[in-house]
Short mmCIF file of C-alpha atoms in Angstrom, two decimals:
data_model
loop_
_atom_site.label_atom_id
_atom_site.label_comp_id
_atom_site.label_asym_id
_atom_site.label_seq_id
_atom_site.Cartn_x
_atom_site.Cartn_y
_atom_site.Cartn_z
CA MET M 1 4.16 30.57 64.45
CA LYS M 2 2.37 27.90 62.34
CA THR M 3 0.28 30.59 60.69
CA LYS M 4 3.42 32.38 59.47
CA TYR M 5 4.83 29.18 57.98
CA ILE M 6 1.60 28.54 56.11
CA TYR M 7 1.62 32.11 54.81
CA ILE M 8 5.19 31.67 53.53
CA LEU M 9 4.23 28.41 51.85
CA LEU M 10 1.30 30.02 50.00
CA LEU M 11 3.42 32.97 48.88
CA SER M 12 6.11 30.60 47.59
CA LEU M 13 3.60 28.63 45.57
CA LEU M 14 1.93 31.71 44.08
CA PRO M 15 4.72 32.47 41.51
CA CYS M 16 4.64 28.83 40.40
CA VAL M 17 0.90 28.93 39.83
CA THR M 18 1.24 32.24 37.96
CA GLU M 19 3.98 30.76 35.79
CA ALA M 20 1.76 27.76 34.94
CA GLN M 21 -0.79 30.13 33.39
CA GLU M 22 1.63 31.31 30.69
CA LEU M 23 2.19 29.80 27.22
CA THR M 24 5.51 29.64 25.44
CA VAL M 25 6.25 29.20 21.74
CA GLN M 26 7.71 25.76 21.12
CA SER M 27 8.06 26.44 17.38
CA PHE M 28 6.78 28.75 14.64
CA SER M 29 7.71 27.92 11.04
CA LEU M 30 6.51 27.69 7.45
CA SER M 31 4.99 24.36 6.44
CA PRO M 32 6.51 23.88 2.94
CA SER M 33 4.43 20.81 2.08
CA GLU M 34 1.02 22.37 2.78
CA LEU M 35 -1.04 24.54 0.42
CA ILE M 36 -4.40 26.18 1.09
CA SER M 37 -7.13 24.69 -1.10
CA THR M 38 -9.49 27.03 -2.95
CA ALA M 39 -12.38 26.07 -0.66
CA ASP M 40 -10.37 27.02 2.46
CA GLN M 41 -8.83 30.25 1.12
CA ARG M 42 -9.75 33.71 2.44
CA LYS M 43 -8.93 37.02 0.80
CA ASP M 44 -8.54 40.52 2.19
CA LEU M 45 -10.54 43.54 1.04
CA ASN M 46 -8.13 44.02 -1.89
CA GLY M 47 -8.74 40.47 -3.13
CA THR M 48 -5.27 39.23 -2.07
CA ALA M 49 -5.10 35.70 -0.63
CA CYS M 50 -4.35 35.46 3.12
CA ALA M 51 -1.77 33.41 5.00
CA LEU M 52 -3.05 30.63 7.30
CA VAL M 53 -1.53 30.16 10.78
CA LYS M 54 -2.41 26.79 12.33
CA VAL M 55 -2.10 27.25 16.11
CA GLN M 56 -1.51 23.94 17.89
CA VAL M 57 -2.42 24.33 21.57
CA VAL M 58 -4.34 22.40 24.24
CA ASP M 59 -6.65 25.33 25.02
CA ASP M 60 -9.34 27.45 23.35
CA ILE M 61 -8.46 30.75 21.63
CA VAL M 62 -10.98 33.45 22.49
CA ARG M 63 -9.80 35.92 19.84
CA ALA M 64 -6.83 37.12 17.83
CA GLU M 65 -5.67 40.68 17.12
CA GLY M 66 -3.70 42.05 14.20
CA ASN M 67 -4.41 41.79 10.49
CA VAL M 68 -6.98 39.03 11.09
CA ILE M 69 -9.51 38.13 8.34
CA GLY M 70 -12.69 36.34 9.45
CA GLY M 71 -13.28 34.24 12.54
CA ILE M 72 -11.08 31.57 14.11
CA VAL M 73 -11.72 28.02 12.81
CA ASN M 74 -11.70 25.45 15.64
CA ARG M 75 -10.18 22.12 14.58
CA GLY M 76 -9.82 20.57 18.09
CA THR M 77 -6.27 21.09 19.32
CA GLU M 78 -5.55 23.05 16.12
CA LYS M 79 -7.02 26.54 15.56
CA TRP M 80 -6.87 28.25 12.16
CA VAL M 81 -6.20 32.00 12.09
CA TYR M 82 -6.19 33.85 8.71
CA LEU M 83 -3.86 36.90 8.46
CA THR M 84 -3.24 39.31 5.59
CA GLN M 85 -0.12 39.07 3.46
CA GLY M 86 2.76 41.08 4.91
CA THR M 87 1.75 40.64 8.59
CA LYS M 88 4.74 40.77 10.95
CA THR M 89 3.08 40.88 14.38
CA PHE M 90 -0.14 39.46 15.80
CA ARG M 91 -1.58 38.64 19.23
CA ILE M 92 -3.42 35.55 20.52
CA PHE M 93 -5.79 35.44 23.52
CA PRO M 94 -6.10 31.88 24.96
CA LYS M 95 -9.06 31.13 27.20
CA ASN M 96 -7.10 29.74 30.16
CA HIS M 97 -3.70 31.41 29.72
CA LEU M 98 -2.23 34.87 29.47
CA PRO M 99 -2.22 36.68 26.06
CA LEU M 100 0.73 35.99 23.78
CA THR M 101 2.33 38.25 21.15
CA ILE M 102 4.01 36.68 18.10
CA SER M 103 6.61 38.60 16.07
CA THR M 104 7.61 36.79 12.88
CA GLY M 105 11.12 38.27 12.95
CA ASP M 106 11.89 36.32 16.16
CA PHE M 107 11.57 33.10 14.12
CA GLN M 108 13.57 34.07 10.98
CA ILE M 109 10.35 34.89 9.08
CA ASP M 110 10.41 38.34 7.47
CA GLU M 111 6.63 38.49 7.01
CA LEU M 112 3.68 36.18 6.32
CA GLU M 113 3.06 35.29 2.67
CA GLY M 114 -0.36 34.83 1.08
CA LYS M 115 -1.54 31.27 0.27
CA ARG M 116 1.14 29.81 2.61
CA VAL M 117 0.56 27.71 5.75
CA TYR M 118 2.47 28.33 9.02
CA ILE M 119 2.52 26.07 12.11
CA LEU M 120 2.57 27.75 15.55
CA ARG M 121 2.99 25.25 18.40
CA LEU M 122 2.33 26.51 21.95
CA THR M 123 3.02 24.75 25.25
CA ALA M 124 2.44 25.67 28.90
CA SER M 125 5.62 26.98 30.57
CA GLY M 126 4.71 25.43 33.93
CA SER M 127 2.79 22.41 35.24
CA SER M 128 1.50 20.94 38.47
CA ALA M 129 4.55 18.62 38.57
CA GLU M 130 6.86 21.64 38.92
CA VAL M 131 4.90 22.88 41.93
CA VAL M 132 5.21 19.50 43.66
CA GLN M 133 8.96 19.47 43.10
CA GLN M 134 9.29 22.79 44.92
CA LYS M 135 7.50 21.61 48.07
CA PRO M 136 10.52 19.82 49.65
CA GLU M 137 12.54 23.04 49.43
CA ILE M 138 9.80 24.99 51.20
CA ILE M 139 9.45 22.34 53.93
CA GLN M 140 13.21 22.45 54.53
CA GLN M 141 12.91 26.18 55.23
CA GLN M 142 10.35 25.69 58.01
CA PRO M 143 12.91 24.99 60.81
CA GLU M 144 14.78 28.24 60.04
CA PRO M 145 15.08 30.80 62.82
CA GLU M 146 12.38 33.31 63.61
CA PRO M 147 13.98 36.38 61.91
CA VAL M 148 13.81 34.64 58.52
CA VAL M 149 10.03 34.38 58.74
CA GLN M 150 9.07 37.66 57.09
CA PRO M 151 6.27 37.84 54.44
CA GLU M 152 7.31 41.28 53.15
CA PRO M 153 10.24 40.20 50.86
CA ALA M 154 7.96 37.86 48.90
CA LYS M 155 5.50 40.62 47.93
CA PRO M 156 7.67 42.43 45.35
CA GLU M 157 8.33 39.07 43.65
CA VAL M 158 4.59 38.39 43.36
CA VAL M 159 3.90 41.83 41.89
CA GLN M 160 6.69 41.36 39.36
CA GLN M 161 5.26 38.03 38.21
CA GLN M 162 1.78 39.50 37.72
CA GLN M 163 3.09 42.27 35.46
CA GLU M 164 5.20 40.03 33.17
CA PRO M 165 2.65 40.18 30.27
CA GLU M 166 2.89 44.00 30.15
CA PRO M 167 6.14 44.19 28.08
CA ALA M 168 4.66 41.82 25.49
CA TYR M 169 1.59 44.07 25.22
CA GLN M 170 3.79 47.11 24.65
CA GLU M 171 5.82 45.24 22.03
CA TYR M 172 2.63 44.59 20.04
CA TYR M 173 2.05 48.32 19.68
CA THR M 174 5.51 49.17 18.38
CA PRO M 175 5.74 51.74 15.54
CA GLU M 176 6.48 48.93 13.10
CA ALA M 177 3.23 47.12 14.03
CA LEU M 178 1.21 50.33 13.82
CA ALA M 179 2.60 51.01 10.33
CA THR M 180 0.90 47.86 9.03
CA PRO M 181 -2.76 48.69 8.20
CA VAL M 182 -5.28 46.65 10.19
CA LYS M 183 -8.26 45.76 8.03
CA PRO M 184 -11.65 44.87 9.53
CA SER M 185 -12.65 41.24 9.78
CA TYR M 186 -15.35 39.83 7.53
CA SER M 187 -16.90 36.45 6.91
CA ALA M 188 -15.41 33.92 4.48
CA GLU M 189 -16.02 34.57 0.79
CA SER M 190 -19.12 33.16 -0.86
CA PRO M 191 -18.79 29.62 -2.32
CA LEU M 192 -20.70 30.76 -5.47
CA HIS M 193 -18.64 32.34 -8.28
CA PHE M 194 -19.27 33.38 -11.89
CA TYR M 195 -16.63 33.10 -14.61
CA GLY M 196 -16.17 33.67 -18.32
CA GLY M 197 -13.64 32.69 -20.94
CA ILE M 198 -12.50 33.15 -24.51
CA GLY M 199 -10.44 30.74 -26.55
CA PHE M 200 -9.91 28.87 -29.79
CA ASN M 201 -11.30 25.47 -30.78
CA ALA M 202 -9.37 23.14 -33.10
CA LEU M 203 -9.39 19.67 -34.68
CA SER M 204 -13.21 19.44 -34.59
CA VAL M 205 -15.16 22.67 -35.28
CA MET M 206 -12.29 25.13 -35.74
CA GLY M 207 -12.84 28.73 -34.66
CA PRO M 208 -13.00 31.23 -31.76
CA SER M 209 -14.99 30.22 -28.69
CA LEU M 210 -16.78 32.01 -25.86
CA HIS M 211 -18.19 30.51 -22.66
CA LEU M 212 -19.87 31.62 -19.41
CA GLY M 213 -20.35 29.59 -16.25
CA LEU M 214 -20.95 29.49 -12.54
CA ARG M 215 -19.13 27.49 -9.87
CA TYR M 216 -20.48 26.38 -6.50
CA LYS M 217 -17.55 25.23 -4.36
CA SER M 218 -15.86 22.66 -6.65
CA VAL M 219 -18.77 21.97 -9.06
CA ALA M 220 -19.00 24.08 -12.24
CA LEU M 221 -21.74 24.44 -14.89
CA GLU M 222 -21.08 26.34 -18.12
CA GLY M 223 -22.42 27.00 -21.59
CA GLY M 224 -20.45 28.03 -24.67
CA PHE M 225 -20.39 28.74 -28.40
CA VAL M 226 -17.88 28.12 -31.22
CA TYR M 227 -18.03 30.20 -34.38
CA GLY M 228 -16.80 27.89 -37.15
CA LEU M 229 -14.26 29.28 -39.62
CA ASP M 230 -13.42 26.24 -41.71
CA LYS M 231 -15.56 25.09 -44.65
CA VAL M 232 -16.03 21.94 -46.73
CA LYS M 233 -16.68 22.94 -50.33
CA ASN M 234 -18.42 21.38 -53.32
CA VAL M 235 -20.02 18.34 -51.72
CA ARG M 236 -22.38 16.86 -54.36
CA PHE M 237 -25.36 14.53 -54.10
CA SER M 238 -27.37 12.78 -56.79
CA ILE M 239 -30.42 10.53 -56.96
CA LYS M 240 -29.66 6.90 -57.86
CA SER M 241 -32.24 6.84 -60.64
CA SER M 242 -30.63 9.86 -62.31
CA SER M 243 -27.06 10.60 -63.30
CA ALA M 244 -27.56 14.37 -62.89
CA VAL M 245 -26.41 16.10 -59.72
CA SER M 246 -29.43 17.24 -57.74
CA GLU M 247 -27.66 19.07 -54.88
CA ALA M 248 -24.20 20.63 -54.33
CA TYR M 249 -23.18 22.57 -51.22
CA ASP M 250 -20.37 24.42 -49.44
CA TYR M 251 -20.77 23.46 -45.78
CA SER M 252 -19.87 25.33 -42.57
CA CYS M 253 -20.58 24.54 -38.92
CA ASN M 254 -21.15 26.37 -35.62
CA ARG M 255 -21.46 24.68 -32.24
CA MET M 256 -23.19 25.30 -28.89
CA TRP M 257 -22.48 23.27 -25.76
CA VAL M 258 -23.42 22.77 -22.10
CA ARG M 259 -21.04 20.97 -19.74
CA LEU M 260 -20.74 20.02 -16.07
CA GLY M 261 -17.39 19.62 -14.33
CA VAL M 262 -15.67 19.08 -10.98
CA ASN M 263 -12.54 21.05 -10.01
CA PHE M 264 -9.66 19.35 -8.20
CA ASP M 265 -7.42 22.13 -6.88
CA SER M 266 -3.70 21.67 -6.22
CA GLY M 267 -2.56 25.23 -5.57
CA GLN M 268 -2.16 27.13 -8.82
CA PHE M 269 -2.69 24.03 -10.98
CA GLN M 270 -6.24 22.70 -11.43
CA ILE M 271 -7.65 19.53 -13.02
CA SER M 272 -11.35 19.47 -14.02
CA PRO M 273 -13.01 16.35 -15.49
CA GLN M 274 -16.08 17.38 -17.54
CA ALA M 275 -18.99 15.88 -19.45
CA GLY M 276 -21.64 17.53 -21.60
CA VAL M 277 -23.72 17.72 -24.74
CA ALA M 278 -23.08 19.73 -27.94
CA PHE M 279 -25.52 20.96 -30.60
CA ASN M 280 -23.77 21.10 -34.00
CA MET M 281 -25.33 23.43 -36.60
CA ILE M 282 -24.15 22.29 -40.06
CA SER M 283 -25.41 24.58 -42.82
CA GLY M 284 -24.97 24.32 -46.60
CA LYS M 285 -24.83 27.03 -49.25
CA ALA M 286 -25.27 26.26 -52.95
CA ALA M 287 -21.81 25.48 -54.35
CA GLY M 288 -20.52 27.61 -57.21
CA GLY M 289 -23.91 29.12 -57.93
CA ALA M 290 -25.41 25.68 -58.61
CA SER M 291 -29.16 25.50 -59.00
CA ASN M 292 -30.22 22.68 -56.68
CA THR M 293 -33.42 20.91 -57.63
CA THR M 294 -33.90 19.66 -54.04
CA ASP M 295 -32.67 20.70 -50.57
CA TYR M 296 -32.73 17.45 -48.63
CA PHE M 297 -29.09 17.76 -47.57
CA LYS M 298 -28.85 21.51 -47.03
CA ASP M 299 -28.92 21.54 -43.20
CA SER M 300 -28.11 19.05 -40.45
CA ASN M 301 -28.10 19.45 -36.66
CA PRO M 302 -26.51 16.35 -35.07
CA MET M 303 -26.14 16.28 -31.29
CA SER M 304 -22.99 14.97 -29.61
CA LEU M 305 -22.11 13.75 -26.15
CA PHE M 306 -18.55 14.45 -25.04
CA ALA M 307 -16.08 13.84 -22.23
CA ALA M 308 -13.34 16.42 -21.54
CA LEU M 309 -10.45 17.11 -19.17
CA ARG M 310 -9.65 20.78 -18.49
CA LEU M 311 -6.10 21.55 -17.32
CA SER M 312 -5.69 25.13 -16.05
CA TYR M 313 -3.00 27.22 -14.37
CA GLU M 314 -3.46 30.44 -12.37
CA VAL M 315 -1.20 33.14 -13.84
CA ALA M 316 -2.68 36.02 -11.75
CA ASP M 317 -5.46 36.59 -9.23
CA HIS M 318 -8.75 35.36 -10.76
CA LEU M 319 -7.06 34.71 -14.16
CA ARG M 320 -6.25 31.25 -15.56
CA ILE M 321 -5.02 29.78 -18.84
CA HIS M 322 -6.41 26.40 -19.86
CA LEU M 323 -6.00 23.47 -22.25
CA THR M 324 -9.12 21.30 -22.69
CA PRO M 325 -8.95 18.15 -24.85
CA GLN M 326 -12.26 16.33 -25.43
CA PHE M 327 -13.78 13.44 -27.38
CA ASP M 328 -17.22 13.65 -29.09
CA PHE M 329 -19.56 10.93 -30.28
CA THR M 330 -22.95 11.47 -31.93
CA LEU M 331 -26.24 10.49 -30.34
CA GLY M 332 -27.63 9.32 -33.73
CA GLY M 333 -31.06 9.94 -35.18
CA ASP M 334 -30.00 12.59 -37.71
CA GLN M 335 -30.28 10.79 -41.06
CA VAL M 336 -29.04 13.77 -43.07
CA TYR M 337 -25.78 13.83 -41.09
CA GLU M 338 -25.32 10.08 -41.61
CA VAL M 339 -25.40 10.73 -45.38
CA ILE M 340 -23.37 13.95 -45.66
CA LYS M 341 -20.54 12.80 -43.35
CA GLN M 342 -19.60 10.26 -46.04
CA GLY M 343 -18.88 13.11 -48.45
CA ASP M 344 -15.84 14.40 -46.51
CA SER M 345 -13.95 13.37 -43.35
CA LYS M 346 -14.06 16.97 -42.08
CA LEU M 347 -17.86 16.85 -41.98
CA LYS M 348 -17.63 13.81 -39.77
CA ALA M 349 -15.06 15.47 -37.45
CA TRP M 350 -17.45 18.36 -36.74
CA ALA M 351 -19.73 16.07 -34.70
CA GLU M 352 -17.58 13.12 -33.62
CA GLY M 353 -13.96 12.47 -32.81
CA PHE M 354 -11.16 14.27 -30.97
CA GLY M 355 -11.01 18.05 -30.38
CA VAL M 356 -9.18 20.57 -28.21
CA ASN M 357 -9.85 24.05 -26.85
CA VAL M 358 -7.30 26.55 -25.46
CA GLY M 359 -7.92 29.96 -23.90
CA ILE M 360 -8.18 32.09 -20.78
CA ILE M 361 -10.71 32.11 -17.93
CA TYR M 362 -11.51 35.01 -15.60
CA GLU M 363 -13.41 34.37 -12.34
CA PHE M 364 -15.48 37.23 -10.89
#
């Protein structure tokens, strides 16, 4: 008789233990205040940015199925899963619980959007406390008459509990889920990128500009060139001991630069403080067919240090527009420049003072 009561007790506890191994969705929603930084972004094989689902659960996630890109990032009780844009259904495999299928439509989310962050909070549907609360009910059943002690009625209930995950598995393979292409996983994109840009320089050396650079994570190094269009004409020089003009020039200037910057990403908008050095190539041509008796002031190559702040905005994938104000000051040492800059304020502005560059940047 005692053996039968023990058997009934074990069978009654078995559904509770099975229930404790399941996870339920406490909440699944878009996090409107969070954006994925450039360093943490992943893109699919078409170059489209992925959505990030932050799974909050007190368990490990062995794997995820669906339109998953790359591996799962373990952040303690928060696991990061990257999914392609347009995903509507995906499946999670916890280490110590039964698999769980998530359909976005069940949570008023039409589909996952690229570059957006979603929070999925999971909790266990049962606990050891629930099992303890059921014990008094089972003990009260022990004095019942002999005919009630039958193990057979409990068996169908146990089988039904064990097969509960099966409908969720079938739901994952609905025609709608199969219609969404599943792309193979691959590792996160390389932190090293090359980029190039074209633009227009003003206020200092005015003219079209071209630059090339490389970026490692948030640090960027680039070199560029400005083809000067503006000219300063008929600048004349004479020797103090003679009243005759010894040199007269029409000046023009081109510029080369190298700069180093750091990118601070805030979604589509980016701020990049920069510093660098510029090599200014000032060249003179005899003014009005003048016959110069000397050529002391024909060429000057002053070097400038500058500080800049690049403000850029992403208008399409890999494509940005930018506005870059900067301030130049000469290093000194070029005596020719110290003389010729007194002839016209524009000559001085070519190597020192305020300037600005606008243009577009494309990242490969």
